[in-house]
Amino acid sequence: MDVIKRRIGIEQEFFLVDEVGHLSDRADEFLQGCHLMAQAQGLNPSYFVPEFVKSMVEINTPPADTGTELARVYLKNLKLALSVAQQMGLRLYPLSSYPLHTMPVMRDHPNYHIQARTVGLPKFLHAGKCTGTHLHLEVPPGVIDPRVGVSYNSTSAEREELLNIYNLATACDSALISLTRACPFYEGQAFGLAAHTIRYRGSKTFGWEGVYTNLQPVGGLMPYANSVEDLVEQQFARYYAWLQAMEKAGIEPNLFKEAGVSLLKSAWNPVRLNKLGTVEIRCIDSNFPSVILAIITLLEKVAHRVRREKLTVRPAKGMQIFELVGNHLYVPDFEYLSGELLYTSATEGVKNPKVRAYVDSILQFASTLGGEGANFLAKLSRHLDHYQTIEASILQEFTPTTAQLSLDAGLRLVRSCCEKLEAQLSWIDIENPLTALDTDERLLLQQY
């Protein structure tokens, strides 16, 4: 059987804090230090980039051929960033929301100002208060066309692979939310919801106030694509929704180009097509390396199995789990995926029996493939009843006595998370990073 080789990449956002735990706006100075150190070590400095607020940075990787290779370069880049931070008296806080109240300082760039005007500044600022991890699954070269979505010159096999990977990524949305829930506190409060999911994508249906509450075509989870034509129509429908929102906000047409409006760039959905030639998965909480390594392993394996076995990924009415029948991988129908399953994943998480059964079906599908990390996924499936997210672990130690997390407790939490990030990088074997998943029980139940 021919094995289709596709690459994988990752981007992770981090908060920059001082040694006490307060947010720091020294991102530019920090990134300059990363660029200089990367050049001195013969590394590419372009993988250390700014975010739209000055207290946040993003650490990226080049495309990697395997999950192991990706994990290795991810950890090396992260270790370099920690070294620069230490020299500057700064630290990287890795979780999905800063636990205390903050007012982000936005960069003075037309693109950001136009986005803020379009969605409304109070909503847009939520994007500067939470961080995510984006994982890229490569699709056949040239099949994604930034002008029309899917290239007219691509073959039917290439288009079918794109469609299957896109639908697979969509079907994994709630599992990734459930497994990676990181910080329980947002603006000093723990409200029992997956904060990054709620405050970023938002939802009118569930009353979640977030960046894209009123612009779900632009920032919410989009339906499965039944055909390539359906996928292309989705891209244009979203694009026009964003143009209409800009026009409604009174933004002059001549500023559209300045805002970088284009078919694929005007998308902030949990799953989107990227002009780099990837399906980009954006629903993952920023988290500790232990969690990120597990997610790299999971997504690489599910995607590789779909490609290797030439599976067709399609939703089935009434389906609530992943179920393989012949060469068809049936996944939860969209009404359930974007309704009850999303809601329970963002509230109860894997403690909910339906969420647990759904996540377990994905873990079993992935672990069948074998290779590095497969034993970890199989063990996680067996112990899923006892799996504890980082969010749940933190709540055991930092249970506020009042509705509001105190300043001292919040800063202590930030410092504790920074210390754990640094500790993990000291004991994970960077040359054999996924081996730790199979051998270190600390990574199985995510004890904080």
mmCIF file of C-alpha atoms in Angstrom, residues 93-401:
data_model
loop_
_atom_site.group_PDB
_atom_site.id
_atom_site.type_symbol
_atom_site.label_atom_id
_atom_site.label_comp_id
_atom_site.label_asym_id
_atom_site.label_seq_id
_atom_site.Cartn_x
_atom_site.Cartn_y
_atom_site.Cartn_z
ATOM 1 C CA TYR A 93 2.919 31.670 30.892
ATOM 2 C CA PRO A 94 1.576 28.794 28.757
ATOM 3 C CA LEU A 95 -2.107 28.418 29.580
ATOM 4 C CA SER A 96 -5.140 29.495 27.579
ATOM 5 C CA SER A 97 -6.166 32.520 29.627
ATOM 6 C CA TYR A 98 -4.431 34.880 32.017
ATOM 7 C CA PRO A 99 -6.269 34.237 35.314
ATOM 8 C CA LEU A 100 -6.555 37.848 36.514
ATOM 9 C CA HIS A 101 -8.149 40.982 35.110
ATOM 10 C CA THR A 102 -6.178 42.543 32.262
ATOM 11 C CA MET A 103 -6.546 45.292 29.692
ATOM 12 C CA PRO A 104 -4.462 44.268 26.662
ATOM 13 C CA VAL A 105 -2.386 46.882 24.821
ATOM 14 C CA MET A 106 -3.192 46.454 21.134
ATOM 15 C CA ARG A 107 -0.577 47.074 18.464
ATOM 16 C CA ASP A 108 -1.094 50.161 16.331
ATOM 17 C CA HIS A 109 -1.735 48.416 13.039
ATOM 18 C CA PRO A 110 -4.603 49.197 10.617
ATOM 19 C CA ASN A 111 -5.557 45.539 10.300
ATOM 20 C CA TYR A 112 -6.179 45.184 14.037
ATOM 21 C CA HIS A 113 -8.051 48.473 14.299
ATOM 22 C CA ILE A 114 -10.350 47.453 11.438
ATOM 23 C CA GLN A 115 -11.034 44.062 13.023
ATOM 24 C CA ALA A 116 -11.821 45.804 16.318
ATOM 25 C CA ARG A 117 -14.218 48.208 14.589
ATOM 26 C CA THR A 118 -15.912 45.365 12.735
ATOM 27 C CA VAL A 119 -16.633 43.060 15.685
ATOM 28 C CA GLY A 120 -16.670 45.800 18.338
ATOM 29 C CA LEU A 121 -13.712 46.632 20.590
ATOM 30 C CA PRO A 122 -15.050 44.995 23.811
ATOM 31 C CA LYS A 123 -15.579 41.727 21.948
ATOM 32 C CA PHE A 124 -12.305 41.932 20.021
ATOM 33 C CA LEU A 125 -10.299 42.392 23.223
ATOM 34 C CA HIS A 126 -11.291 38.864 24.287
ATOM 35 C CA ALA A 127 -8.826 37.688 21.621
ATOM 36 C CA GLY A 128 -6.052 39.431 23.566
ATOM 37 C CA LYS A 129 -7.032 37.744 26.831
ATOM 38 C CA CYS A 130 -6.860 34.119 25.720
ATOM 39 C CA THR A 131 -4.334 32.046 23.797
ATOM 40 C CA GLY A 132 -4.609 29.052 21.512
ATOM 41 C CA THR A 133 -2.544 26.431 19.771
ATOM 42 C CA HIS A 134 -2.945 25.944 16.020
ATOM 43 C CA LEU A 135 -2.029 22.664 14.360
ATOM 44 C CA HIS A 136 -1.564 22.414 10.587
ATOM 45 C CA LEU A 137 -2.250 19.237 8.593
ATOM 46 C CA GLU A 138 -0.754 19.426 5.118
ATOM 47 C CA VAL A 139 -2.905 18.553 2.115
ATOM 48 C CA PRO A 140 -1.748 17.841 -1.482
ATOM 49 C CA PRO A 141 0.473 20.653 -2.787
ATOM 50 C CA GLY A 142 -1.451 23.211 -4.814
ATOM 51 C CA VAL A 143 -4.927 21.881 -3.986
ATOM 52 C CA ILE A 144 -5.707 24.985 -1.898
ATOM 53 C CA ASP A 145 -5.931 28.124 -4.017
ATOM 54 C CA PRO A 146 -6.060 31.405 -2.014
ATOM 55 C CA ARG A 147 -8.160 33.034 -4.750
ATOM 56 C CA VAL A 148 -10.924 30.425 -5.157
ATOM 57 C CA GLY A 149 -10.476 28.059 -2.212
ATOM 58 C CA VAL A 150 -9.823 24.838 -4.100
ATOM 59 C CA SER A 151 -7.667 24.731 -7.238
ATOM 60 C CA TYR A 152 -9.415 23.964 -10.509
ATOM 61 C CA ASN A 153 -6.237 22.253 -11.664
ATOM 62 C CA SER A 154 -6.138 19.727 -8.812
ATOM 63 C CA THR A 155 -7.000 16.090 -9.399
ATOM 64 C CA SER A 156 -10.106 14.383 -8.045
ATOM 65 C CA ALA A 157 -7.923 12.338 -5.668
ATOM 66 C CA GLU A 158 -6.287 15.512 -4.316
ATOM 67 C CA ARG A 159 -9.656 17.191 -3.801
ATOM 68 C CA GLU A 160 -11.040 14.111 -2.078
ATOM 69 C CA GLU A 161 -8.077 14.041 0.321
ATOM 70 C CA LEU A 162 -8.627 17.714 1.162
ATOM 71 C CA LEU A 163 -12.308 17.071 1.787
ATOM 72 C CA ASN A 164 -11.610 14.115 4.079
ATOM 73 C CA ILE A 165 -8.969 15.929 6.141
ATOM 74 C CA TYR A 166 -11.230 18.991 6.458
ATOM 75 C CA ASN A 167 -14.158 16.878 7.661
ATOM 76 C CA LEU A 168 -11.890 14.881 9.976
ATOM 77 C CA ALA A 169 -10.589 18.064 11.598
ATOM 78 C CA THR A 170 -14.158 19.334 11.991
ATOM 79 C CA ALA A 171 -15.244 16.071 13.614
ATOM 80 C CA CYS A 172 -12.394 16.278 16.176
ATOM 81 C CA ASP A 173 -13.385 19.772 17.392
ATOM 82 C CA SER A 174 -15.133 18.854 20.644
ATOM 83 C CA ALA A 175 -12.560 16.191 21.517
ATOM 84 C CA LEU A 176 -9.757 18.742 21.325
ATOM 85 C CA ILE A 177 -11.748 21.175 23.461
ATOM 86 C CA SER A 178 -12.397 18.473 26.067
ATOM 87 C CA LEU A 179 -8.833 17.154 26.281
ATOM 88 C CA THR A 180 -6.973 20.476 26.304
ATOM 89 C CA ARG A 181 -9.028 22.624 28.688
ATOM 90 C CA ALA A 182 -6.298 24.582 30.449
ATOM 91 C CA CYS A 183 -7.000 27.586 32.674
ATOM 92 C CA PRO A 184 -10.317 27.662 34.593
ATOM 93 C CA PHE A 185 -10.019 31.380 35.405
ATOM 94 C CA TYR A 186 -10.881 34.282 33.139
ATOM 95 C CA GLU A 187 -10.783 37.848 34.432
ATOM 96 C CA GLY A 188 -10.412 36.425 37.942
ATOM 97 C CA GLN A 189 -13.471 34.180 37.826
ATOM 98 C CA ALA A 190 -13.997 30.452 37.351
ATOM 99 C CA PHE A 191 -17.363 30.043 35.667
ATOM 100 C CA GLY A 192 -17.235 26.342 34.833
ATOM 101 C CA LEU A 193 -16.789 26.748 31.090
ATOM 102 C CA ALA A 194 -13.908 26.277 28.660
ATOM 103 C CA ALA A 195 -12.904 29.949 28.721
ATOM 104 C CA HIS A 196 -10.854 30.062 25.515
ATOM 105 C CA THR A 197 -13.646 28.401 23.527
ATOM 106 C CA ILE A 198 -16.367 30.588 25.022
ATOM 107 C CA ARG A 199 -14.583 33.927 24.798
ATOM 108 C CA TYR A 200 -13.072 33.413 21.372
ATOM 109 C CA ARG A 201 -15.695 31.783 19.172
ATOM 110 C CA GLY A 202 -18.758 32.756 21.236
ATOM 111 C CA SER A 203 -22.277 31.488 20.510
ATOM 112 C CA LYS A 204 -25.710 33.076 20.297
ATOM 113 C CA THR A 205 -27.300 29.652 20.758
ATOM 114 C CA PHE A 206 -25.656 29.063 24.133
ATOM 115 C CA GLY A 207 -25.391 32.702 25.193
ATOM 116 C CA TRP A 208 -21.597 32.697 25.087
ATOM 117 C CA GLU A 209 -20.246 36.232 24.783
ATOM 118 C CA GLY A 210 -17.104 36.081 22.662
ATOM 119 C CA VAL A 211 -15.284 37.688 19.761
ATOM 120 C CA TYR A 212 -17.431 36.074 17.079
ATOM 121 C CA THR A 213 -20.764 35.643 18.856
ATOM 122 C CA ASN A 214 -22.508 37.686 16.160
ATOM 123 C CA LEU A 215 -20.267 36.518 13.310
ATOM 124 C CA GLN A 216 -20.388 32.729 13.464
ATOM 125 C CA PRO A 217 -19.654 32.257 9.729
ATOM 126 C CA VAL A 218 -16.332 34.021 10.369
ATOM 127 C CA GLY A 219 -15.364 32.570 13.757
ATOM 128 C CA GLY A 220 -17.600 29.613 14.553
ATOM 129 C CA LEU A 221 -17.339 25.974 13.565
ATOM 130 C CA MET A 222 -18.546 25.553 9.990
ATOM 131 C CA PRO A 223 -20.543 22.498 8.819
ATOM 132 C CA TYR A 224 -18.978 19.500 7.169
ATOM 133 C CA ALA A 225 -18.455 19.824 3.424
ATOM 134 C CA ASN A 226 -20.378 17.203 1.475
ATOM 135 C CA SER A 227 -18.444 17.994 -1.696
ATOM 136 C CA VAL A 228 -15.611 20.186 -2.910
ATOM 137 C CA GLU A 229 -18.198 22.543 -4.381
ATOM 138 C CA ASP A 230 -19.790 22.760 -0.947
ATOM 139 C CA LEU A 231 -16.394 23.577 0.593
ATOM 140 C CA VAL A 232 -15.769 26.343 -1.951
ATOM 141 C CA GLU A 233 -19.227 27.823 -1.360
ATOM 142 C CA GLN A 234 -18.453 27.892 2.365
ATOM 143 C CA GLN A 235 -15.322 29.952 1.770
ATOM 144 C CA PHE A 236 -17.143 32.559 -0.302
ATOM 145 C CA ALA A 237 -20.151 32.724 2.043
ATOM 146 C CA ARG A 238 -17.822 33.431 4.956
ATOM 147 C CA TYR A 239 -15.853 35.979 2.946
ATOM 148 C CA TYR A 240 -18.982 37.922 2.025
ATOM 149 C CA ALA A 241 -20.222 37.754 5.623
ATOM 150 C CA TRP A 242 -17.014 39.484 6.715
ATOM 151 C CA LEU A 243 -17.261 42.100 3.963
ATOM 152 C CA GLN A 244 -20.859 42.841 4.961
ATOM 153 C CA ALA A 245 -19.845 43.147 8.635
ATOM 154 C CA MET A 246 -17.094 45.615 7.710
ATOM 155 C CA GLU A 247 -19.504 47.629 5.603
ATOM 156 C CA LYS A 248 -22.082 47.634 8.410
ATOM 157 C CA ALA A 249 -19.383 48.936 10.775
ATOM 158 C CA GLY A 250 -18.877 51.901 8.431
ATOM 159 C CA ILE A 251 -15.447 50.877 7.179
ATOM 160 C CA GLU A 252 -14.657 52.526 3.866
ATOM 161 C CA PRO A 253 -14.235 50.166 0.882
ATOM 162 C CA ASN A 254 -10.737 51.533 0.171
ATOM 163 C CA LEU A 255 -9.640 50.242 3.587
ATOM 164 C CA PHE A 256 -10.649 46.661 2.756
ATOM 165 C CA LYS A 257 -7.380 45.987 0.950
ATOM 166 C CA GLU A 258 -5.414 47.662 3.752
ATOM 167 C CA ALA A 259 -7.138 45.331 6.197
ATOM 168 C CA GLY A 260 -5.817 42.339 4.273
ATOM 169 C CA VAL A 261 -9.298 41.149 3.339
ATOM 170 C CA SER A 262 -9.084 38.091 1.096
ATOM 171 C CA LEU A 263 -10.923 34.833 0.657
ATOM 172 C CA LEU A 264 -8.886 32.752 3.114
ATOM 173 C CA LYS A 265 -7.479 35.454 5.415
ATOM 174 C CA SER A 266 -10.927 36.586 6.512
ATOM 175 C CA ALA A 267 -11.440 33.349 8.449
ATOM 176 C CA TRP A 268 -10.905 32.776 12.169
ATOM 177 C CA ASN A 269 -12.896 29.557 12.388
ATOM 178 C CA PRO A 270 -11.842 26.583 14.557
ATOM 179 C CA VAL A 271 -11.098 24.732 11.307
ATOM 180 C CA ARG A 272 -10.058 26.633 8.200
ATOM 181 C CA LEU A 273 -8.182 26.327 4.931
ATOM 182 C CA ASN A 274 -4.802 28.016 5.069
ATOM 183 C CA LYS A 275 -2.984 29.444 2.051
ATOM 184 C CA LEU A 276 0.130 27.599 3.284
ATOM 185 C CA GLY A 277 -1.517 24.466 1.895
ATOM 186 C CA THR A 278 -2.898 23.113 5.159
ATOM 187 C CA VAL A 279 -6.089 22.472 7.043
ATOM 188 C CA GLU A 280 -5.518 24.553 10.159
ATOM 189 C CA ILE A 281 -7.054 23.416 13.464
ATOM 190 C CA ARG A 282 -7.449 26.368 15.838
ATOM 191 C CA CYS A 283 -9.643 25.096 18.702
ATOM 192 C CA ILE A 284 -6.822 23.804 20.954
ATOM 193 C CA ASP A 285 -6.131 25.609 24.232
ATOM 194 C CA SER A 286 -2.587 26.815 24.773
ATOM 195 C CA ASN A 287 -1.210 24.401 27.307
ATOM 196 C CA PHE A 288 1.813 22.663 28.791
ATOM 197 C CA PRO A 289 4.124 20.737 26.430
ATOM 198 C CA SER A 290 2.870 17.426 27.867
ATOM 199 C CA VAL A 291 -0.625 18.167 26.552
ATOM 200 C CA ILE A 292 0.611 19.580 23.240
ATOM 201 C CA LEU A 293 2.729 16.467 22.592
ATOM 202 C CA ALA A 294 -0.347 14.291 23.167
ATOM 203 C CA ILE A 295 -2.410 16.349 20.724
ATOM 204 C CA ILE A 296 0.346 16.255 18.087
ATOM 205 C CA THR A 297 0.369 12.466 18.424
ATOM 206 C CA LEU A 298 -3.409 12.149 18.261
ATOM 207 C CA LEU A 299 -3.943 14.371 15.232
ATOM 208 C CA GLU A 300 -0.993 13.009 13.279
ATOM 209 C CA LYS A 301 -2.266 9.458 13.731
ATOM 210 C CA VAL A 302 -5.926 10.050 12.885
ATOM 211 C CA ALA A 303 -4.960 11.993 9.754
ATOM 212 C CA HIS A 304 -2.344 9.440 8.709
ATOM 213 C CA ARG A 305 -4.764 6.550 9.090
ATOM 214 C CA VAL A 306 -7.406 8.295 6.995
ATOM 215 C CA ARG A 307 -4.854 8.913 4.251
ATOM 216 C CA ARG A 308 -3.141 5.505 4.412
ATOM 217 C CA GLU A 309 -6.383 3.521 4.310
ATOM 218 C CA LYS A 310 -8.019 5.958 1.865
ATOM 219 C CA LEU A 311 -10.999 6.381 4.152
ATOM 220 C CA THR A 312 -13.973 8.542 3.286
ATOM 221 C CA VAL A 313 -14.904 10.759 6.246
ATOM 222 C CA ARG A 314 -18.580 11.640 6.344
ATOM 223 C CA PRO A 315 -21.157 12.501 9.021
ATOM 224 C CA ALA A 316 -24.053 10.114 9.610
ATOM 225 C CA LYS A 317 -27.429 11.106 10.995
ATOM 226 C CA GLY A 318 -27.700 10.120 14.653
ATOM 227 C CA MET A 319 -24.002 9.198 14.873
ATOM 228 C CA GLN A 320 -22.369 10.349 18.148
ATOM 229 C CA ILE A 321 -18.932 8.701 17.904
ATOM 230 C CA PHE A 322 -16.313 7.753 15.309
ATOM 231 C CA GLU A 323 -17.275 4.455 13.671
ATOM 232 C CA LEU A 324 -15.340 2.717 10.907
ATOM 233 C CA VAL A 325 -17.401 0.637 8.471
ATOM 234 C CA GLY A 326 -15.424 -0.719 5.545
ATOM 235 C CA ASN A 327 -13.605 2.239 4.003
ATOM 236 C CA HIS A 328 -16.026 4.780 5.464
ATOM 237 C CA LEU A 329 -15.273 6.611 8.712
ATOM 238 C CA TYR A 330 -18.599 7.835 10.006
ATOM 239 C CA VAL A 331 -18.450 10.786 12.398
ATOM 240 C CA PRO A 332 -21.041 12.689 14.510
ATOM 241 C CA ASP A 333 -23.606 14.590 12.488
ATOM 242 C CA PHE A 334 -23.146 18.349 12.550
ATOM 243 C CA GLU A 335 -26.333 19.137 14.446
ATOM 244 C CA TYR A 336 -25.094 17.029 17.350
ATOM 245 C CA LEU A 337 -21.429 18.056 16.961
ATOM 246 C CA SER A 338 -22.157 21.797 17.038
ATOM 247 C CA GLY A 339 -25.002 21.512 19.527
ATOM 248 C CA GLU A 340 -25.155 19.107 22.452
ATOM 249 C CA LEU A 341 -21.610 17.775 22.014
ATOM 250 C CA LEU A 342 -20.021 21.227 21.841
ATOM 251 C CA TYR A 343 -22.015 22.425 24.847
ATOM 252 C CA THR A 344 -21.190 19.419 27.041
ATOM 253 C CA SER A 345 -17.528 19.527 25.973
ATOM 254 C CA ALA A 346 -17.299 23.182 27.028
ATOM 255 C CA THR A 347 -19.120 22.551 30.320
ATOM 256 C CA GLU A 348 -18.708 19.022 31.698
ATOM 257 C CA GLY A 349 -15.963 17.836 29.347
ATOM 258 C CA VAL A 350 -14.845 14.187 29.452
ATOM 259 C CA LYS A 351 -16.779 13.636 32.687
ATOM 260 C CA ASN A 352 -19.925 13.577 30.537
ATOM 261 C CA PRO A 353 -20.604 9.965 29.352
ATOM 262 C CA LYS A 354 -21.439 11.015 25.778
ATOM 263 C CA VAL A 355 -18.320 13.168 25.485
ATOM 264 C CA ARG A 356 -16.233 10.376 26.978
ATOM 265 C CA ALA A 357 -17.599 7.804 24.490
ATOM 266 C CA TYR A 358 -16.913 10.176 21.584
ATOM 267 C CA VAL A 359 -13.350 10.985 22.718
ATOM 268 C CA ASP A 360 -12.685 7.306 23.400
ATOM 269 C CA SER A 361 -13.732 6.358 19.865
ATOM 270 C CA ILE A 362 -11.181 8.817 18.445
ATOM 271 C CA LEU A 363 -8.417 7.569 20.738
ATOM 272 C CA GLN A 364 -9.119 3.969 19.725
ATOM 273 C CA PHE A 365 -9.156 4.889 16.040
ATOM 274 C CA ALA A 366 -5.759 6.625 16.428
ATOM 275 C CA SER A 367 -4.022 4.056 18.648
ATOM 276 C CA THR A 368 -4.706 1.190 16.207
ATOM 277 C CA LEU A 369 -2.089 2.626 13.860
ATOM 278 C CA GLY A 370 0.852 1.868 16.175
ATOM 279 C CA GLY A 371 4.173 3.735 16.317
ATOM 280 C CA GLU A 372 5.467 6.230 18.865
ATOM 281 C CA GLY A 373 2.767 7.544 21.149
ATOM 282 C CA ALA A 374 0.244 4.832 20.224
ATOM 283 C CA ASN A 375 0.645 3.096 23.590
ATOM 284 C CA PHE A 376 -0.046 6.409 25.305
ATOM 285 C CA LEU A 377 -3.270 6.889 23.348
ATOM 286 C CA ALA A 378 -4.343 3.335 24.128
ATOM 287 C CA LYS A 379 -3.596 3.827 27.829
ATOM 288 C CA LEU A 380 -5.435 7.128 27.827
ATOM 289 C CA SER A 381 -8.441 5.401 26.281
ATOM 290 C CA ARG A 382 -8.404 2.748 29.024
ATOM 291 C CA HIS A 383 -8.079 5.363 31.779
ATOM 292 C CA LEU A 384 -10.319 8.036 30.311
ATOM 293 C CA ASP A 385 -12.692 7.805 33.284
ATOM 294 C CA HIS A 386 -9.834 9.153 35.427
ATOM 295 C CA TYR A 387 -8.379 11.630 32.959
ATOM 296 C CA GLN A 388 -7.946 15.043 34.516
ATOM 297 C CA THR A 389 -7.512 18.140 32.406
ATOM 298 C CA ILE A 390 -5.065 20.814 33.497
ATOM 299 C CA GLU A 391 -8.109 22.988 34.186
ATOM 300 C CA ALA A 392 -9.543 20.458 36.658
ATOM 301 C CA SER A 393 -6.160 19.935 38.317
ATOM 302 C CA ILE A 394 -5.728 23.670 38.883
ATOM 303 C CA LEU A 395 -9.165 23.983 40.447
ATOM 304 C CA GLN A 396 -8.200 21.418 43.064
ATOM 305 C CA GLU A 397 -5.354 23.630 44.259
ATOM 306 C CA PHE A 398 -6.696 27.101 43.485
ATOM 307 C CA THR A 399 -10.291 26.975 44.652
ATOM 308 C CA PRO A 400 -11.279 30.593 45.378
ATOM 309 C CA THR A 401 -13.105 31.166 48.657
#
